[in-house]
Coordinates of C-alpha atoms in Angstrom, one line a residue:
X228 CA -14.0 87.2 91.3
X229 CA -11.4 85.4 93.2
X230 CA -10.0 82.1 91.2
X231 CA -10.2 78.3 92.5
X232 CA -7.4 77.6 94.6
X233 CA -7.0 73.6 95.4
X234 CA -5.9 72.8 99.0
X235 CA -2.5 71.1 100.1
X236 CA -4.6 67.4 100.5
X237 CA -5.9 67.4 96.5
X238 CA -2.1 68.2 95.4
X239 CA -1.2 65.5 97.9
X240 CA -3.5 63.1 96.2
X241 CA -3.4 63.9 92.6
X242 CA 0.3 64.0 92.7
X243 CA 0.3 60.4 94.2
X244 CA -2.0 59.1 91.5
X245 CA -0.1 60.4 88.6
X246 CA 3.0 58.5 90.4
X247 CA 1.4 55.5 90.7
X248 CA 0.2 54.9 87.1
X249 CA 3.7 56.0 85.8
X250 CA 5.4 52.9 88.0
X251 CA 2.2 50.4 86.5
X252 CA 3.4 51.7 83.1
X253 CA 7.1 51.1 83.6
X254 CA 6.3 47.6 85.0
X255 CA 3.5 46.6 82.2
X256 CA 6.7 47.7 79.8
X257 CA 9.1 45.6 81.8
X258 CA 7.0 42.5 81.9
X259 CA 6.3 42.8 78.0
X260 CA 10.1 43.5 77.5
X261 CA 11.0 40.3 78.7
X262 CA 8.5 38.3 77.6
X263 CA 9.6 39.2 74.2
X264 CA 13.2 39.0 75.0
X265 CA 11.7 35.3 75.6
X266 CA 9.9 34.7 72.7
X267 CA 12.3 36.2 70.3
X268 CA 15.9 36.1 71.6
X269 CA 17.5 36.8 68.0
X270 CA 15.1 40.5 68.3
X271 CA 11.9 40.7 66.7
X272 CA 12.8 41.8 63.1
X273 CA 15.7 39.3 62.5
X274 CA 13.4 37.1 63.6
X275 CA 10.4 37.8 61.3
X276 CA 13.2 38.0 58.1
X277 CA 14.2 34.5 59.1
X278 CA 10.4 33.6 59.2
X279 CA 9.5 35.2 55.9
X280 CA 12.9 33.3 54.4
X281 CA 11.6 30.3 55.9
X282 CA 8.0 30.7 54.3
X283 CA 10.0 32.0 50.8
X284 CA 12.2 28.9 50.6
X285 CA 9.2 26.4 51.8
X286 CA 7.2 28.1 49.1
X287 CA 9.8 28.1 46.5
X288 CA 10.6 23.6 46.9
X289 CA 6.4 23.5 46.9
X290 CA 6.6 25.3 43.4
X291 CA 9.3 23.3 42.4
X292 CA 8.2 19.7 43.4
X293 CA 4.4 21.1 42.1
X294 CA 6.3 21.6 38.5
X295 CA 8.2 18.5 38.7
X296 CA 5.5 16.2 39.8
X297 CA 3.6 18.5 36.7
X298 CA 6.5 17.2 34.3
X299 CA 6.1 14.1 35.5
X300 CA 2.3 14.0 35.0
X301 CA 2.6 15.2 31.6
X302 CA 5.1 12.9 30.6
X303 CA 3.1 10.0 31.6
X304 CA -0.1 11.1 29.8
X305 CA 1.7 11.3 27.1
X306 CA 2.8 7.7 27.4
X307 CA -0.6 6.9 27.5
X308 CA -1.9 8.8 25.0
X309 CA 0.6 7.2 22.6
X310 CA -0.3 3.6 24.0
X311 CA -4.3 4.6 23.6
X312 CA -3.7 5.7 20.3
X313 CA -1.6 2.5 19.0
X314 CA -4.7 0.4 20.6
X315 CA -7.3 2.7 18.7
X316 CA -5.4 2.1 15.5
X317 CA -5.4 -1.8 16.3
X318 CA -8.7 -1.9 17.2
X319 CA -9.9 0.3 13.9
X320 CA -8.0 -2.6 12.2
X321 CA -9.7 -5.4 13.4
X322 CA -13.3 -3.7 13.3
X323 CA -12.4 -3.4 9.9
X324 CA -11.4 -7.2 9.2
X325 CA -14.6 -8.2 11.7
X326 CA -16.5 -6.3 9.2
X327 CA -15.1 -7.6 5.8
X328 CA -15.4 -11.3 7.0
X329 CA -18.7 -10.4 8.4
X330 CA -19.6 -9.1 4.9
X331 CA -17.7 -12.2 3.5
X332 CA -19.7 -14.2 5.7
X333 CA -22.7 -12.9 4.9
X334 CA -22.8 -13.5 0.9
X335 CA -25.2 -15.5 -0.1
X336 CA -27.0 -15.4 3.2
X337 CA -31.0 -13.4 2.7
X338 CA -30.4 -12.2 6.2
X339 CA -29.3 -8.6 7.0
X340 CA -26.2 -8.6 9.0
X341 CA -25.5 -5.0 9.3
X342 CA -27.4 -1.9 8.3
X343 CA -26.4 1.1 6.0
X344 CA -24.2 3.9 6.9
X345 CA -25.4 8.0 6.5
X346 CA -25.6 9.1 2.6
X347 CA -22.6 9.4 1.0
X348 CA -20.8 7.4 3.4
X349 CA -21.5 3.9 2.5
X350 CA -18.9 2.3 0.4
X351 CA -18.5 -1.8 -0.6
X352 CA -15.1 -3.9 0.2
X353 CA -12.8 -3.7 -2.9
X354 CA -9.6 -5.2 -1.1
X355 CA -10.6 -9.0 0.2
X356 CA -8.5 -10.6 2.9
X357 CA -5.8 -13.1 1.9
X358 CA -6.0 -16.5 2.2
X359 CA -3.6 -18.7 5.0
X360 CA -0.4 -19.3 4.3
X361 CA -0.4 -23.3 3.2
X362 CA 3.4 -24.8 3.0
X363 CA 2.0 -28.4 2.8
X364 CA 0.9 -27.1 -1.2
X365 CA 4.9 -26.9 -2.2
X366 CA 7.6 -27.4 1.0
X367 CA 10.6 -26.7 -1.7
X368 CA 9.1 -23.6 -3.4
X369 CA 8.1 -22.1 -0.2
X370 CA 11.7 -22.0 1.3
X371 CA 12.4 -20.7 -2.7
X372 CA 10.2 -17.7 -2.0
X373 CA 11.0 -16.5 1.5
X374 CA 14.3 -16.2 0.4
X375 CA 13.5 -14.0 -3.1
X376 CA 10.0 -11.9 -2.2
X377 CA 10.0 -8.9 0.1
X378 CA 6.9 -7.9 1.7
X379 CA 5.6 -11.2 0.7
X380 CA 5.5 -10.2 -3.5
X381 CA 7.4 -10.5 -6.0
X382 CA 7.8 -11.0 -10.2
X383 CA 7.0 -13.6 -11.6
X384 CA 8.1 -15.2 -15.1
X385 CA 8.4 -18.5 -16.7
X386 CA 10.7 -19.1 -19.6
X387 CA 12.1 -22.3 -21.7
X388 CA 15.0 -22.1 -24.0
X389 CA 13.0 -20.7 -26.9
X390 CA 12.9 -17.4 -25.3
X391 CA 16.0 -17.6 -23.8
X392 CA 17.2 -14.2 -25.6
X393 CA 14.1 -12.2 -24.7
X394 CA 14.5 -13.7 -21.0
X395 CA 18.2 -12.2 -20.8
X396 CA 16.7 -8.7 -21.8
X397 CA 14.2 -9.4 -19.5
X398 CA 16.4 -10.1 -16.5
X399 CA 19.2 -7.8 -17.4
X400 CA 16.9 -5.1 -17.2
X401 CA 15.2 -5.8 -13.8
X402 CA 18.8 -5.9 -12.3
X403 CA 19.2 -2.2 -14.0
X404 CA 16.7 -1.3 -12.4
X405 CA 18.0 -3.0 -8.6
X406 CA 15.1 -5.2 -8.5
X407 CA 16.0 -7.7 -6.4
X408 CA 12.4 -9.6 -5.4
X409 CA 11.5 -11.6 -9.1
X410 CA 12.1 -15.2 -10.1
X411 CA 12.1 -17.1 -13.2
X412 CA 10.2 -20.3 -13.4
X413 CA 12.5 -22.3 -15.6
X414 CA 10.6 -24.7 -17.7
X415 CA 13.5 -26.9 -19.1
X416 CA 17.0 -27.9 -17.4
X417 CA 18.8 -25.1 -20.1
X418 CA 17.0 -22.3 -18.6
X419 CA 17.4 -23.4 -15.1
X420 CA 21.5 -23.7 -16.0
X421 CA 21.2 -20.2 -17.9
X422 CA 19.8 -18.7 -14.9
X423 CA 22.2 -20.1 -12.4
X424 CA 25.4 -19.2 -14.6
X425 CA 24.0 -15.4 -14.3
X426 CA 23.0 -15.4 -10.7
X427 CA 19.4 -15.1 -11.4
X428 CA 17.3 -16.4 -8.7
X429 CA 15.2 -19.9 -10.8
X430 CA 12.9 -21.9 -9.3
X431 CA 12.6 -25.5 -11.5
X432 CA 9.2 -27.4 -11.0
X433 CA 9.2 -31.0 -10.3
X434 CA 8.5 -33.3 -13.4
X435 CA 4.8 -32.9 -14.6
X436 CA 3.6 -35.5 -17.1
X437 CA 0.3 -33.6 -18.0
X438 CA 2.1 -30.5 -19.1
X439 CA 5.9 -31.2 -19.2
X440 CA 5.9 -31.7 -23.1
X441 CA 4.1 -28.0 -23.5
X442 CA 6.5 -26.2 -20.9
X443 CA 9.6 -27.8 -23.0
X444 CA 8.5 -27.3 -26.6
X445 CA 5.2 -24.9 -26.3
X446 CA 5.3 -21.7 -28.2
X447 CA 4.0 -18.6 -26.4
X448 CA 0.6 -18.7 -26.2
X449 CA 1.4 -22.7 -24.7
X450 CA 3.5 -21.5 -22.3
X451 CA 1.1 -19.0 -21.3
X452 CA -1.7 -21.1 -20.5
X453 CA 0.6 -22.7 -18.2
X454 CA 1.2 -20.2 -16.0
X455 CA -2.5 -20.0 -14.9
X456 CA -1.7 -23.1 -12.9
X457 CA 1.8 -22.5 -11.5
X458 CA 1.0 -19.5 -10.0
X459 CA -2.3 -21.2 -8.1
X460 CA 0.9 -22.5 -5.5
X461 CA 2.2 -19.1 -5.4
X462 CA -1.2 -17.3 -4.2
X463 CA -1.8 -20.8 -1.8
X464 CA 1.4 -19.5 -0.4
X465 CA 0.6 -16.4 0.5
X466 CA 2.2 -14.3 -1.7
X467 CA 1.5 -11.4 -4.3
X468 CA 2.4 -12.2 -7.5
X469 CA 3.6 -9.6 -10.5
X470 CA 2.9 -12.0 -13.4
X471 CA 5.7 -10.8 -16.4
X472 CA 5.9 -12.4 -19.9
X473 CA 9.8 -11.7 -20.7
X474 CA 8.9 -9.1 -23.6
X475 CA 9.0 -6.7 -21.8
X476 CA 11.4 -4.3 -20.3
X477 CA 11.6 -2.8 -16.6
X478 CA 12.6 1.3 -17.0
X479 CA 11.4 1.5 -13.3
X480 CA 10.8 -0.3 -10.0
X481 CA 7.2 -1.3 -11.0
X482 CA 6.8 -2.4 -6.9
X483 CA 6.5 1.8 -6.5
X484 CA 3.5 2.5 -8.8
X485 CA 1.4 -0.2 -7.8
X486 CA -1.8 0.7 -5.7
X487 CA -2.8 -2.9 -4.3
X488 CA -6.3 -2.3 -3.7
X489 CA -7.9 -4.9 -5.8
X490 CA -7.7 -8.8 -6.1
X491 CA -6.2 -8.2 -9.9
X492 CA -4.8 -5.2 -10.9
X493 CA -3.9 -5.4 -15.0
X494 CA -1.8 -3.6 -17.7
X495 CA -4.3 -2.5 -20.8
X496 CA -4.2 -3.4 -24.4
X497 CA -6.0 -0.3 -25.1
X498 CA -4.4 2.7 -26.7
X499 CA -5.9 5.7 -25.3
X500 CA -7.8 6.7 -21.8
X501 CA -11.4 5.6 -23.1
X502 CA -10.1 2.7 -24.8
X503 CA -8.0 1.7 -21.6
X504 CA -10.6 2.5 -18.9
X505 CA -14.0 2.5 -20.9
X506 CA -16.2 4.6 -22.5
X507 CA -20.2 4.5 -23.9
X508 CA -20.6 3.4 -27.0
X509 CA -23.4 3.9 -29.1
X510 CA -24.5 1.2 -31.3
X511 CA -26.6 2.8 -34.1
X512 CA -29.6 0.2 -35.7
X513 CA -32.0 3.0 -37.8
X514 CA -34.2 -0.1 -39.1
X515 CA -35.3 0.3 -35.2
X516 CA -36.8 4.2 -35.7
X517 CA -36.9 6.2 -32.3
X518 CA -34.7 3.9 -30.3
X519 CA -32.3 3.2 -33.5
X520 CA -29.6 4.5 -30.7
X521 CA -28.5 1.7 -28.0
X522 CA -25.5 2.4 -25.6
X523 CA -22.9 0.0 -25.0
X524 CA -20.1 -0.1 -22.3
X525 CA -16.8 -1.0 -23.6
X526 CA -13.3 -1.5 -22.3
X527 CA -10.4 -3.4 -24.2
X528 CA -9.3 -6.5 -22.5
X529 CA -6.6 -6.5 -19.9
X530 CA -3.1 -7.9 -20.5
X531 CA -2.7 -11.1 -19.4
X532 CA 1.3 -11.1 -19.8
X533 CA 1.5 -8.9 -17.0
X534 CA -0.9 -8.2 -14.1
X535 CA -0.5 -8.4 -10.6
X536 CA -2.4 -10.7 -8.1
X537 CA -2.8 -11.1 -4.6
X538 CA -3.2 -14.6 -3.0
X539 CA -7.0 -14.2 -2.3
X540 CA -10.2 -16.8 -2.6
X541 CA -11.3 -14.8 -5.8
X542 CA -7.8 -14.8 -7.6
X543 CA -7.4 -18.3 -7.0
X544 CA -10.9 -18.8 -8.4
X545 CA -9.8 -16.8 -11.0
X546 CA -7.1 -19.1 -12.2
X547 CA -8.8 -22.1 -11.6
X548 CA -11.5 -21.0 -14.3
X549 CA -8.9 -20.2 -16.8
X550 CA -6.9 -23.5 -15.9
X551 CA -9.6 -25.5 -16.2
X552 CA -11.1 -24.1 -19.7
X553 CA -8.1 -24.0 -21.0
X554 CA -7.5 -27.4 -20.5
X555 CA -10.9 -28.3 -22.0
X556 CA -10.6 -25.9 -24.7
X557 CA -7.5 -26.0 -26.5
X558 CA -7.7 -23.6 -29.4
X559 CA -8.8 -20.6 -26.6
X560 CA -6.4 -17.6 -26.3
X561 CA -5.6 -17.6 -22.6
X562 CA -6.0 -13.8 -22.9
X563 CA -9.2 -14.3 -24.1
X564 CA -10.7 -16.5 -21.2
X565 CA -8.4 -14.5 -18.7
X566 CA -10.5 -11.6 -19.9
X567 CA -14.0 -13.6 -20.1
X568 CA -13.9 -14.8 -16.5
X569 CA -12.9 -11.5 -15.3
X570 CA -15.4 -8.8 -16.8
X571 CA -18.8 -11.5 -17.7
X572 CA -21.4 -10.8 -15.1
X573 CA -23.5 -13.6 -13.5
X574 CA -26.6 -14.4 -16.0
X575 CA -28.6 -16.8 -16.4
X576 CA -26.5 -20.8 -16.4
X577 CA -23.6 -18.8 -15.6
X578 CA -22.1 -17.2 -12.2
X579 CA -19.5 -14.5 -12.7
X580 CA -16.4 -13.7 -10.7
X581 CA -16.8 -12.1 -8.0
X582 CA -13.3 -10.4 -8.1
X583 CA -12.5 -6.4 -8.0
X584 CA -10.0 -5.2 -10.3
X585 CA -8.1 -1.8 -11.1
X586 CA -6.5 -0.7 -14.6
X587 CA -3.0 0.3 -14.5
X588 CA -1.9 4.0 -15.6
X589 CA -1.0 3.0 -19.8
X590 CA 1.3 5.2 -19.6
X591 CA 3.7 4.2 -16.5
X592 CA 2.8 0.4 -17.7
X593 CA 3.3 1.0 -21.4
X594 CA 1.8 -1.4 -24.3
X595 CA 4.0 -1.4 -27.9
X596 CA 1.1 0.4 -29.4
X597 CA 0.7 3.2 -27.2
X598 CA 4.7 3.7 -27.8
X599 CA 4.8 3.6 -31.2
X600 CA 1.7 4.9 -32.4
X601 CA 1.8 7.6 -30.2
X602 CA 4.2 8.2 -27.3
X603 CA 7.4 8.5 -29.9
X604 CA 5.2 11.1 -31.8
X605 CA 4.7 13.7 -29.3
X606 CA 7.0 15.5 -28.1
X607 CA 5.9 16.2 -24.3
X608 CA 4.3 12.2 -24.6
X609 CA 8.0 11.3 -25.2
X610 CA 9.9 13.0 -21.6
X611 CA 7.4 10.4 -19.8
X612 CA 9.3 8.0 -17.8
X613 CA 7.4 4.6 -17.9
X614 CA 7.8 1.9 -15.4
X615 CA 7.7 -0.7 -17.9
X616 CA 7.1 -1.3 -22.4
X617 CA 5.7 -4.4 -23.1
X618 CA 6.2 -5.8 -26.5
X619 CA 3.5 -7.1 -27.3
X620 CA 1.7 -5.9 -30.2
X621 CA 4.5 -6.2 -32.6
X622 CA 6.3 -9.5 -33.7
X623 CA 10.3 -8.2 -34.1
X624 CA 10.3 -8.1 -30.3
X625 CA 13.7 -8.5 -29.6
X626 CA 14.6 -5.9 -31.8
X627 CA 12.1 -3.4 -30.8
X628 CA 12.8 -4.1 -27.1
X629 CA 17.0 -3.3 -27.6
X630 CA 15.6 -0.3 -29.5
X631 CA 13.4 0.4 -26.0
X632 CA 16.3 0.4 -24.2
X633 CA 18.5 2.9 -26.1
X634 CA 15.7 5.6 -26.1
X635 CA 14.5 5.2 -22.4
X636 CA 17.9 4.0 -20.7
X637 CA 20.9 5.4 -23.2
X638 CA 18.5 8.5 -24.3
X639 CA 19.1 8.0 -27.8
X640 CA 16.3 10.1 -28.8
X641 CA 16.6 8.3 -32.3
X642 CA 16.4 5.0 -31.6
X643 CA 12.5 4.5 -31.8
X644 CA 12.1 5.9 -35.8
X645 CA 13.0 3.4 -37.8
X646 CA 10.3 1.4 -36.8
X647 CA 6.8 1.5 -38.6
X648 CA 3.6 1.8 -36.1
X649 CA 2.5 -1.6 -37.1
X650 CA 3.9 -5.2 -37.9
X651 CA 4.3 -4.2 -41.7

């Protein structure tokens, strides 16, 4: 069978059509060519590197102004956090003075004024505010004080000239030590000269015809009772006062070891940690059968040669009380009614003291007894540095004390024996 065979007008024609689609091909081509040519003059892959650099660099300053403005940000969140937390810590402070003159507002008064905390979490005011500063009490003495005290305290001791040996101990000693905040309240124009010729900072009261003839001539326990009312101006001041007899010698800065928590915080006369701090005794009565056995509480009484005081309504009730018995009652020991007004409880024809109070450690503020009955004795008892020994239990004082100071200062490990434990 004979194959197709086209004739000379279809190869005419098809050849014609292929032609024609080739030259709309070339011209499509020619027309994109220079539209491109328009659109991207530098050639199409220069072009898109320059666009991607472009995109690169514009992405690379938003990063970096994003982490700089992020710097920024957190620098100044942090400035706030710092101011928020300085006003939370000043406004923690005053909620806490609202609610201890709310509480001290509220004594007395049979209406509820706040409500009690979760168990376990409740605990009572110890430290009470301190009273306004009142310069009209003593112009003279007040300028006196804000050049001695720092942080509004200092030590306080009065002297006349029959204790004008024991005071240069005293005062030799503090300056051993580099206390610089103490004063001595000079009772008679020869102390007041002493100090001045030894650059030790003396305050000398105006003339006082109720008590002028005591502070002159009184023995101790005179000059003692005294000091219940002088230091009523310091407290009205505004200061803390570390009350010091001058039997005593400073080993340490006692300014260091003080906690400053209570309205009176005391050196003890006991001798040991229950006699110091208290402990249960039992008082034994057999004529009483079954209940022959009662339980006491007992604590010795606090020193009242040297305790420290801050200038609040119950201190300065505190040395009102003793004042005023003490000039009502002159054969009282002043340690006595120090003690009495302190630690008696309200009862009936009588209202206690409402006044917190804190033992010191006996042995960083040392008593003679606790030295020489015990501390010299033992041999780990005797590498304790104490702040302070006070002198008081024995009568050779000035002997004792010099002895004091070659042990604790000169580490004459000796110089403590020859003493017996008593006054014998």
């Amino acid at each position: 069978m004979a194959g197709r065979r086209e004739g000379p007008l279809m190869r005419i024609g098809g050849q014609h059509s292929r032609g024609s689609r080739i030259a709309i091909a070339v011209a499509i081509g020619v027309l994109l060519g220079c539209v491109f040519a328009f659109l991207y003059p530098d050639g199409v892959i220069k072009s898109s590197r320059s666009f991607a650099g472009s995109n690169s660099a514009r992405l690379s300053q938003v990063i970096s102004s994003s982490c700089a403005s992020s710097t920024e940000r957190i620098k100044t969140l942090e400035s706030q956090l710092a101011i928020l937390t300085g006003k939370n810590r000043e406004l923690s402070s005053q909620v806490n003075d609202l609610s201890m003159k709310l509480q001290i507002a509220g004594q007395g008064n049979t209406k509820a004024l706040y409500k009690a905390g979760a168990f376990g979490t409740v605990k009572g005011f110890r430290k009470n505010p301190v009273v306004i500063c009142d310069e009209s009490v003593n112009p003279r003495l007040a300028k006196s004080l804000q050049q001695v005290a720092i942080n509004n305290e200092l030590i306080v001791a009065l002297a006349n000239s029959n204790v004008q040996s024991m005071l240069e101990l005293w005062f030799t000693s503090i300056k051993r030590v580099g206390i610089k905040n103490y004063l001595v309240v000079a009772l008679d124009d020869n102390i007041e000269s002493f100090c001045k010729e030894r650059d030790v900072p003396v305050y000398r009261r105006d003339p006082d015809e109720g008590i002028d003839s005591v502070a002159k001539t009184g023995g101790n326990h005179q000059v003692s009772g005294l000091k219940f009312r002088i230091l009523r101006e310091f407290l009205q001041l505004g200061y803390s006062v570390l009350l010091s007899d001058v039997d005593i010698v400073y080993i340490q800065n006692p300014f260091d070891h003080i906690y400053r928590d209570c309205d009176v915080e005391s050196m003890s006369d006991g001798h040991s940690n229950a006699t110091a701090y208290g402990y249960n005794d039992v008082f034994d009565e057999p004529a009483m059968g079954w209940s022959r056995y009662a339980h006491t509480m007992r604590i010795w009484v606090y020193n009242s040669g040297f305790f420290y005081i801050r200038p609040t309504v119950p201190s300065i009730e505190l040395l009102d009380r003793v004042a005023d018995r003490l000039s009502h009652e002159p054969k009282s020991w002043d340690q006595a009614v120090f003690n009495e007004e302190l630690f008696f409880p309200s009862h009936p024809g009588y209202e206690g003291l409402h006044a917190s109070r804190r033992t010191m450690d006996i042995y960083l503020f040392m008593n003679s007894k606790v030295l020489f009955k015990t501390v010299r004795k033992n041999s780990s008892l005797k590498k304790l540095k104490p702040v302070i020994v006070h002198l008081n239990y024995h009568p050779n004082k000035f002997e004792r004390a010099k002895a004091v100071v070659e042990f604790y200062v000169n580490g004459n490990q000796k110089a403590l024996d020859g003493f017996p434990d008593g006054s014998e």
